[in-house]
Amino acid sequence: MFNSVGSLNDRWKLAKLLWDVTRSPMEKFTTADGDKSTYELLSVDYSFSESFLKSFMVPWLSGIFLETELATSANFFRFVMKTLSTGPISYPRAGIQAIPDQLAGQIPAESIELN
């Protein structure tokens, strides 16, 4: 909320989005009735600026949804936001690098090609 990403207006909209999502029951996000894309929800319903969408939301959500158009269901986006906003976050005691290290440790060295 207090960093330089997005305008103050975008940050207020983000706070409203989080407020709306965290107050809604999870069951509300499990229906496809009247669903729209995440991009439509963010750009039309919440009116985030295009610069905020391109500089923050698209890169961040692309890493979660594995797609860059934000065509993912808005209900699924709300589900993810509620989960991220209200649930505990955890990571390995040895740090986040422990995850790829563990995965690589299970693969024969000759199977990994770099560069």
Tab-separated table of N, CA and C in Angstrom:
chain	number	residue	atom	x	y	z
A	1	MET	N	0.816	-1.195	0.000
A	1	MET	CA	0.000	0.000	0.000
A	1	MET	C	0.862	1.263	0.000
A	2	PHE	N	2.074	1.173	0.544
A	2	PHE	CA	2.888	2.377	0.684
A	2	PHE	C	4.108	2.391	-0.236
A	3	ASN	N	4.112	1.574	-1.293
A	3	ASN	CA	5.229	1.613	-2.226
A	3	ASN	C	4.859	2.469	-3.436
A	4	SER	N	5.737	2.525	-4.416
A	4	SER	CA	5.529	3.426	-5.554
A	4	SER	C	4.798	2.782	-6.723
A	5	VAL	N	4.345	1.550	-6.579
A	5	VAL	CA	3.641	0.880	-7.676
A	5	VAL	C	2.206	1.402	-7.745
A	6	GLY	N	1.839	1.936	-8.888
A	6	GLY	CA	0.479	2.436	-9.081
A	6	GLY	C	0.253	3.772	-8.403
A	7	SER	N	-0.807	4.404	-8.826
A	7	SER	CA	-1.175	5.689	-8.228
A	7	SER	C	-1.863	5.449	-6.883
A	8	LEU	N	-2.045	6.503	-6.143
A	8	LEU	CA	-2.772	6.401	-4.878
A	8	LEU	C	-4.187	5.876	-5.140
A	9	ASN	N	-4.773	6.319	-6.237
A	9	ASN	CA	-6.108	5.854	-6.617
A	9	ASN	C	-6.114	4.341	-6.864
A	10	ASP	N	-5.097	3.832	-7.565
A	10	ASP	CA	-5.001	2.387	-7.810
A	10	ASP	C	-4.840	1.624	-6.493
A	11	ARG	N	-4.087	2.177	-5.580
A	11	ARG	CA	-3.885	1.500	-4.295
A	11	ARG	C	-5.172	1.470	-3.470
A	12	TRP	N	-5.977	2.526	-3.552
A	12	TRP	CA	-7.272	2.514	-2.869
A	12	TRP	C	-8.195	1.473	-3.496
A	13	LYS	N	-8.156	1.373	-4.824
A	13	LYS	CA	-8.969	0.374	-5.518
A	13	LYS	C	-8.528	-1.040	-5.131
A	14	LEU	N	-7.225	-1.233	-4.972
A	14	LEU	CA	-6.721	-2.532	-4.550
A	14	LEU	C	-7.202	-2.861	-3.138
A	15	ALA	N	-7.196	-1.878	-2.261
A	15	ALA	CA	-7.705	-2.078	-0.905
A	15	ALA	C	-9.192	-2.432	-0.939
A	16	LYS	N	-9.949	-1.758	-1.804
A	16	LYS	CA	-11.381	-2.068	-1.937
A	16	LYS	C	-11.574	-3.481	-2.474
A	17	LEU	N	-10.800	-3.857	-3.469
A	17	LEU	CA	-10.882	-5.207	-4.024
A	17	LEU	C	-10.613	-6.244	-2.938
A	18	LEU	N	-9.563	-6.048	-2.171
A	18	LEU	CA	-9.244	-6.988	-1.094
A	18	LEU	C	-10.346	-7.006	-0.039
A	19	TRP	N	-10.890	-5.870	0.280
A	19	TRP	CA	-12.005	-5.786	1.230
A	19	TRP	C	-13.210	-6.575	0.716
A	20	ASP	N	-13.552	-6.354	-0.543
A	20	ASP	CA	-14.696	-7.060	-1.144
A	20	ASP	C	-14.475	-8.573	-1.145
A	21	VAL	N	-13.293	-8.986	-1.520
A	21	VAL	CA	-12.988	-10.414	-1.633
A	21	VAL	C	-12.961	-11.087	-0.262
A	22	THR	N	-12.339	-10.462	0.702
A	22	THR	CA	-12.221	-11.103	2.015
A	22	THR	C	-13.559	-11.152	2.748
A	23	ARG	N	-14.472	-10.263	2.445
A	23	ARG	CA	-15.783	-10.270	3.095
A	23	ARG	C	-16.774	-11.220	2.436
A	24	SER	N	-16.491	-11.664	1.231
A	24	SER	CA	-17.412	-12.536	0.501
A	24	SER	C	-17.209	-13.993	0.905
A	25	PRO	N	-18.304	-14.754	0.977
A	25	PRO	CA	-18.162	-16.184	1.287
A	25	PRO	C	-17.504	-16.915	0.120
A	26	MET	N	-16.706	-17.918	0.432
A	26	MET	CA	-15.982	-18.677	-0.588
A	26	MET	C	-16.941	-19.291	-1.613
A	27	GLU	N	-18.139	-19.675	-1.176
A	27	GLU	CA	-19.108	-20.290	-2.078
A	27	GLU	C	-19.470	-19.372	-3.254
A	28	LYS	N	-19.364	-18.079	-3.043
A	28	LYS	CA	-19.698	-17.115	-4.090
A	28	LYS	C	-18.760	-17.247	-5.291
A	29	PHE	N	-17.563	-17.781	-5.065
A	29	PHE	CA	-16.565	-17.860	-6.131
A	29	PHE	C	-16.576	-19.193	-6.863
A	30	THR	N	-17.467	-20.093	-6.491
A	30	THR	CA	-17.463	-21.420	-7.098
A	30	THR	C	-18.489	-21.565	-8.211
A	31	THR	N	-19.169	-20.510	-8.563
A	31	THR	CA	-20.155	-20.561	-9.635
A	31	THR	C	-19.625	-19.847	-10.878
A	32	ALA	N	-20.004	-20.339	-12.033
A	32	ALA	CA	-19.602	-19.700	-13.284
A	32	ALA	C	-20.704	-18.784	-13.808
A	33	ASP	N	-21.812	-18.702	-13.093
A	33	ASP	CA	-22.927	-17.871	-13.534
A	33	ASP	C	-22.490	-16.412	-13.647
A	34	GLY	N	-22.631	-15.861	-14.840
A	34	GLY	CA	-22.298	-14.460	-15.052
A	34	GLY	C	-20.827	-14.143	-14.876
A	35	ASP	N	-19.970	-15.156	-14.961
A	35	ASP	CA	-18.543	-14.923	-14.753
A	35	ASP	C	-17.947	-14.156	-15.930
A	36	LYS	N	-16.865	-13.485	-15.666
A	36	LYS	CA	-16.145	-12.703	-16.668
A	36	LYS	C	-14.664	-12.989	-16.496
A	37	SER	N	-13.840	-12.360	-17.287
A	37	SER	CA	-12.397	-12.557	-17.164
A	37	SER	C	-11.851	-11.708	-16.022
A	38	THR	N	-10.710	-12.115	-15.542
A	38	THR	CA	-10.022	-11.333	-14.509
A	38	THR	C	-9.710	-9.940	-15.036
A	39	TYR	N	-9.261	-9.861	-16.291
A	39	TYR	CA	-8.932	-8.556	-16.871
A	39	TYR	C	-10.154	-7.639	-16.883
A	40	GLU	N	-11.301	-8.175	-17.269
A	40	GLU	CA	-12.519	-7.365	-17.284
A	40	GLU	C	-12.878	-6.901	-15.875
A	41	LEU	N	-12.765	-7.788	-14.909
A	41	LEU	CA	-13.054	-7.408	-13.523
A	41	LEU	C	-12.157	-6.257	-13.080
A	42	LEU	N	-10.863	-6.382	-13.349
A	42	LEU	CA	-9.916	-5.369	-12.887
A	42	LEU	C	-10.009	-4.060	-13.663
A	43	SER	N	-10.187	-4.152	-14.978
A	43	SER	CA	-10.185	-2.930	-15.795
A	43	SER	C	-11.529	-2.223	-15.834
A	44	VAL	N	-12.620	-2.986	-15.828
A	44	VAL	CA	-13.952	-2.381	-15.944
A	44	VAL	C	-14.598	-2.199	-14.568
A	45	ASP	N	-14.739	-3.288	-13.826
A	45	ASP	CA	-15.454	-3.223	-12.553
A	45	ASP	C	-14.706	-2.405	-11.496
A	46	TYR	N	-13.381	-2.543	-11.459
A	46	TYR	CA	-12.602	-1.807	-10.453
A	46	TYR	C	-11.863	-0.614	-11.044
A	47	SER	N	-11.853	-0.478	-12.341
A	47	SER	CA	-11.265	0.676	-13.055
A	47	SER	C	-9.815	0.954	-12.685
A	48	PHE	N	-9.013	-0.112	-12.555
A	48	PHE	CA	-7.589	0.112	-12.334
A	48	PHE	C	-7.005	0.769	-13.577
A	49	SER	N	-5.992	1.616	-13.394
A	49	SER	CA	-5.358	2.269	-14.531
A	49	SER	C	-4.618	1.231	-15.374
A	50	GLU	N	-4.517	1.512	-16.647
A	50	GLU	CA	-3.821	0.607	-17.561
A	50	GLU	C	-2.358	0.447	-17.165
A	51	SER	N	-1.745	1.518	-16.689
A	51	SER	CA	-0.336	1.418	-16.288
A	51	SER	C	-0.172	0.498	-15.070
A	52	PHE	N	-1.097	0.547	-14.122
A	52	PHE	CA	-1.038	-0.341	-12.956
A	52	PHE	C	-1.257	-1.785	-13.378
A	53	LEU	N	-2.206	-2.001	-14.276
A	53	LEU	CA	-2.463	-3.353	-14.757
A	53	LEU	C	-1.218	-3.919	-15.442
A	54	LYS	N	-0.611	-3.127	-16.323
A	54	LYS	CA	0.543	-3.610	-17.090
A	54	LYS	C	1.808	-3.734	-16.240
A	55	SER	N	1.991	-2.841	-15.284
A	55	SER	CA	3.240	-2.865	-14.513
A	55	SER	C	3.194	-3.772	-13.295
A	56	PHE	N	2.000	-4.071	-12.778
A	56	PHE	CA	1.922	-4.881	-11.574
A	56	PHE	C	1.011	-6.101	-11.712
A	57	MET	N	-0.256	-5.871	-11.986
A	57	MET	CA	-1.227	-6.968	-11.953
A	57	MET	C	-0.952	-8.035	-13.010
A	58	VAL	N	-0.692	-7.634	-14.249
A	58	VAL	CA	-0.456	-8.628	-15.302
A	58	VAL	C	0.793	-9.455	-15.007
A	59	PRO	N	1.942	-8.849	-14.696
A	59	PRO	CA	3.114	-9.690	-14.389
A	59	PRO	C	2.898	-10.602	-13.181
A	60	TRP	N	2.298	-10.093	-12.131
A	60	TRP	CA	2.094	-10.888	-10.921
A	60	TRP	C	1.108	-12.026	-11.170
A	61	LEU	N	-0.038	-11.701	-11.750
A	61	LEU	CA	-1.048	-12.725	-11.978
A	61	LEU	C	-0.652	-13.702	-13.080
A	62	SER	N	0.169	-13.276	-14.022
A	62	SER	CA	0.668	-14.189	-15.049
A	62	SER	C	1.490	-15.307	-14.419
A	63	GLY	N	2.193	-14.993	-13.362
A	63	GLY	CA	2.957	-16.011	-12.650
A	63	GLY	C	2.072	-16.985	-11.900
A	64	ILE	N	0.906	-16.552	-11.519
A	64	ILE	CA	-0.040	-17.423	-10.804
A	64	ILE	C	-0.887	-18.223	-11.793
A	65	PHE	N	-1.415	-17.553	-12.813
A	65	PHE	CA	-2.335	-18.192	-13.751
A	65	PHE	C	-1.642	-18.828	-14.956
A	66	LEU	N	-0.380	-18.520	-15.158
A	66	LEU	CA	0.395	-19.031	-16.300
A	66	LEU	C	-0.232	-18.630	-17.633
A	67	GLU	N	-0.731	-17.415	-17.689
A	67	GLU	CA	-1.251	-16.827	-18.928
A	67	GLU	C	-1.207	-15.314	-18.781
A	68	THR	N	-0.940	-14.618	-19.888
A	68	THR	CA	-0.689	-13.174	-19.811
A	68	THR	C	-1.874	-12.290	-20.163
A	69	GLU	N	-2.965	-12.870	-20.637
A	69	GLU	CA	-4.122	-12.061	-21.037
A	69	GLU	C	-5.093	-11.823	-19.887
A	70	LEU	N	-4.883	-12.490	-18.762
A	70	LEU	CA	-5.793	-12.458	-17.616
A	70	LEU	C	-7.205	-12.855	-18.047
A	71	ALA	N	-7.263	-13.868	-18.913
A	71	ALA	CA	-8.538	-14.419	-19.362
A	71	ALA	C	-9.104	-15.394	-18.334
A	72	THR	N	-8.348	-15.694	-17.320
A	72	THR	CA	-8.788	-16.588	-16.250
A	72	THR	C	-10.072	-16.049	-15.625
A	73	SER	N	-10.938	-16.949	-15.228
A	73	SER	CA	-12.205	-16.604	-14.602
A	73	SER	C	-12.018	-15.616	-13.444
A	74	ALA	N	-12.841	-14.588	-13.432
A	74	ALA	CA	-12.799	-13.612	-12.335
A	74	ALA	C	-13.142	-14.287	-11.006
A	75	ASN	N	-14.016	-15.287	-11.042
A	75	ASN	CA	-14.346	-16.002	-9.808
A	75	ASN	C	-13.137	-16.763	-9.279
A	76	PHE	N	-12.354	-17.369	-10.186
A	76	PHE	CA	-11.153	-18.058	-9.742
A	76	PHE	C	-10.142	-17.048	-9.192
A	77	PHE	N	-10.028	-15.892	-9.840
A	77	PHE	CA	-9.163	-14.818	-9.334
A	77	PHE	C	-9.588	-14.420	-7.921
A	78	ARG	N	-10.882	-14.235	-7.710
A	78	ARG	CA	-11.368	-13.865	-6.374
A	78	ARG	C	-11.038	-14.954	-5.351
A	79	PHE	N	-11.208	-16.211	-5.753
A	79	PHE	CA	-10.858	-17.333	-4.884
A	79	PHE	C	-9.377	-17.270	-4.497
A	80	VAL	N	-8.523	-17.059	-5.480
A	80	VAL	CA	-7.080	-16.977	-5.228
A	80	VAL	C	-6.768	-15.787	-4.318
A	81	MET	N	-7.364	-14.639	-4.595
A	81	MET	CA	-7.105	-13.445	-3.773
A	81	MET	C	-7.575	-13.651	-2.334
A	82	LYS	N	-8.731	-14.276	-2.162
A	82	LYS	CA	-9.222	-14.525	-0.806
A	82	LYS	C	-8.279	-15.475	-0.078
A	83	THR	N	-7.844	-16.516	-0.776
A	83	THR	CA	-6.935	-17.481	-0.174
A	83	THR	C	-5.617	-16.819	0.210
A	84	LEU	N	-5.052	-16.029	-0.696
A	84	LEU	CA	-3.792	-15.343	-0.408
A	84	LEU	C	-3.937	-14.300	0.702
A	85	SER	N	-5.090	-13.662	0.756
A	85	SER	CA	-5.306	-12.578	1.718
A	85	SER	C	-5.640	-13.051	3.125
A	86	THR	N	-6.231	-14.236	3.225
A	86	THR	CA	-6.711	-14.664	4.536
A	86	THR	C	-5.989	-15.884	5.094
A	87	GLY	N	-5.272	-16.605	4.245
A	87	GLY	CA	-4.597	-17.819	4.701
A	87	GLY	C	-3.156	-17.550	5.077
A	88	PRO	N	-2.572	-18.475	5.831
A	88	PRO	CA	-1.161	-18.311	6.181
A	88	PRO	C	-0.271	-18.581	4.970
A	89	ILE	N	0.824	-17.876	4.897
A	89	ILE	CA	1.794	-18.072	3.831
A	89	ILE	C	2.966	-18.838	4.426
A	90	SER	N	3.419	-19.833	3.716
A	90	SER	CA	4.546	-20.601	4.230
A	90	SER	C	5.589	-20.811	3.147
A	91	TYR	N	6.795	-21.051	3.569
A	91	TYR	CA	7.897	-21.353	2.671
A	91	TYR	C	8.897	-22.190	3.449
A	92	PRO	N	9.779	-22.883	2.738
A	92	PRO	CA	10.720	-23.774	3.413
A	92	PRO	C	11.625	-23.028	4.398
A	93	ARG	N	11.986	-23.703	5.472
A	93	ARG	CA	12.876	-23.117	6.474
A	93	ARG	C	14.200	-22.686	5.847
A	94	ALA	N	14.673	-23.459	4.854
A	94	ALA	CA	15.946	-23.149	4.187
A	94	ALA	C	15.801	-22.068	3.123
A	95	GLY	N	14.612	-21.519	2.960
A	95	GLY	CA	14.386	-20.480	1.964
A	95	GLY	C	13.735	-21.027	0.717
A	96	ILE	N	13.276	-20.139	-0.126
A	96	ILE	CA	12.531	-20.528	-1.317
A	96	ILE	C	13.385	-21.329	-2.289
A	97	GLN	N	14.708	-21.131	-2.271
A	97	GLN	CA	15.600	-21.880	-3.151
A	97	GLN	C	15.566	-23.376	-2.844
A	98	ALA	N	15.119	-23.756	-1.667
A	98	ALA	CA	15.039	-25.175	-1.305
A	98	ALA	C	14.073	-25.938	-2.208
A	99	ILE	N	13.081	-25.264	-2.754
A	99	ILE	CA	12.107	-25.943	-3.609
A	99	ILE	C	12.761	-26.414	-4.917
A	100	PRO	N	13.384	-25.518	-5.718
A	100	PRO	CA	14.036	-26.034	-6.926
A	100	PRO	C	15.203	-26.966	-6.612
A	101	ASP	N	15.880	-26.751	-5.490
A	101	ASP	CA	16.963	-27.661	-5.103
A	101	ASP	C	16.430	-29.067	-4.865
A	102	GLN	N	15.290	-29.168	-4.192
A	102	GLN	CA	14.690	-30.475	-3.932
A	102	GLN	C	14.246	-31.132	-5.239
A	103	LEU	N	13.631	-30.364	-6.119
A	103	LEU	CA	13.206	-30.914	-7.403
A	103	LEU	C	14.406	-31.384	-8.225
A	104	ALA	N	15.445	-30.562	-8.292
A	104	ALA	CA	16.637	-30.920	-9.058
A	104	ALA	C	17.344	-32.117	-8.446
A	105	GLY	N	17.275	-32.274	-7.138
A	105	GLY	CA	17.917	-33.395	-6.470
A	105	GLY	C	17.296	-34.736	-6.822
A	106	GLN	N	16.083	-34.706	-7.347
A	106	GLN	CA	15.392	-35.943	-7.698
A	106	GLN	C	15.578	-36.318	-9.169
A	107	ILE	N	16.273	-35.465	-9.923
A	107	ILE	CA	16.471	-35.685	-11.351
A	107	ILE	C	17.943	-36.028	-11.572
A	108	PRO	N	18.224	-37.041	-12.356
A	108	PRO	CA	19.633	-37.359	-12.642
A	108	PRO	C	20.338	-36.154	-13.276
A	109	ALA	N	21.538	-35.856	-12.851
A	109	ALA	CA	22.295	-34.692	-13.328
A	109	ALA	C	22.390	-34.650	-14.846
A	110	GLU	N	22.542	-35.801	-15.495
A	110	GLU	CA	22.670	-35.819	-16.953
A	110	GLU	C	21.367	-35.456	-17.672
A	111	SER	N	20.260	-35.388	-16.921
A	111	SER	CA	18.974	-35.020	-17.508
A	111	SER	C	18.744	-33.512	-17.522
A	112	ILE	N	19.614	-32.772	-16.852
A	112	ILE	CA	19.455	-31.316	-16.771
A	112	ILE	C	20.410	-30.649	-17.749
A	113	GLU	N	19.843	-29.806	-18.621
A	113	GLU	CA	20.663	-29.090	-19.597
A	113	GLU	C	20.529	-27.602	-19.322
A	114	LEU	N	21.645	-26.930	-19.172
A	114	LEU	CA	21.651	-25.496	-18.909
A	114	LEU	C	22.139	-24.734	-20.146
A	115	ASN	N	21.762	-23.468	-20.211
A	115	ASN	CA	22.142	-22.578	-21.314
A	115	ASN	C	21.673	-23.117	-22.652
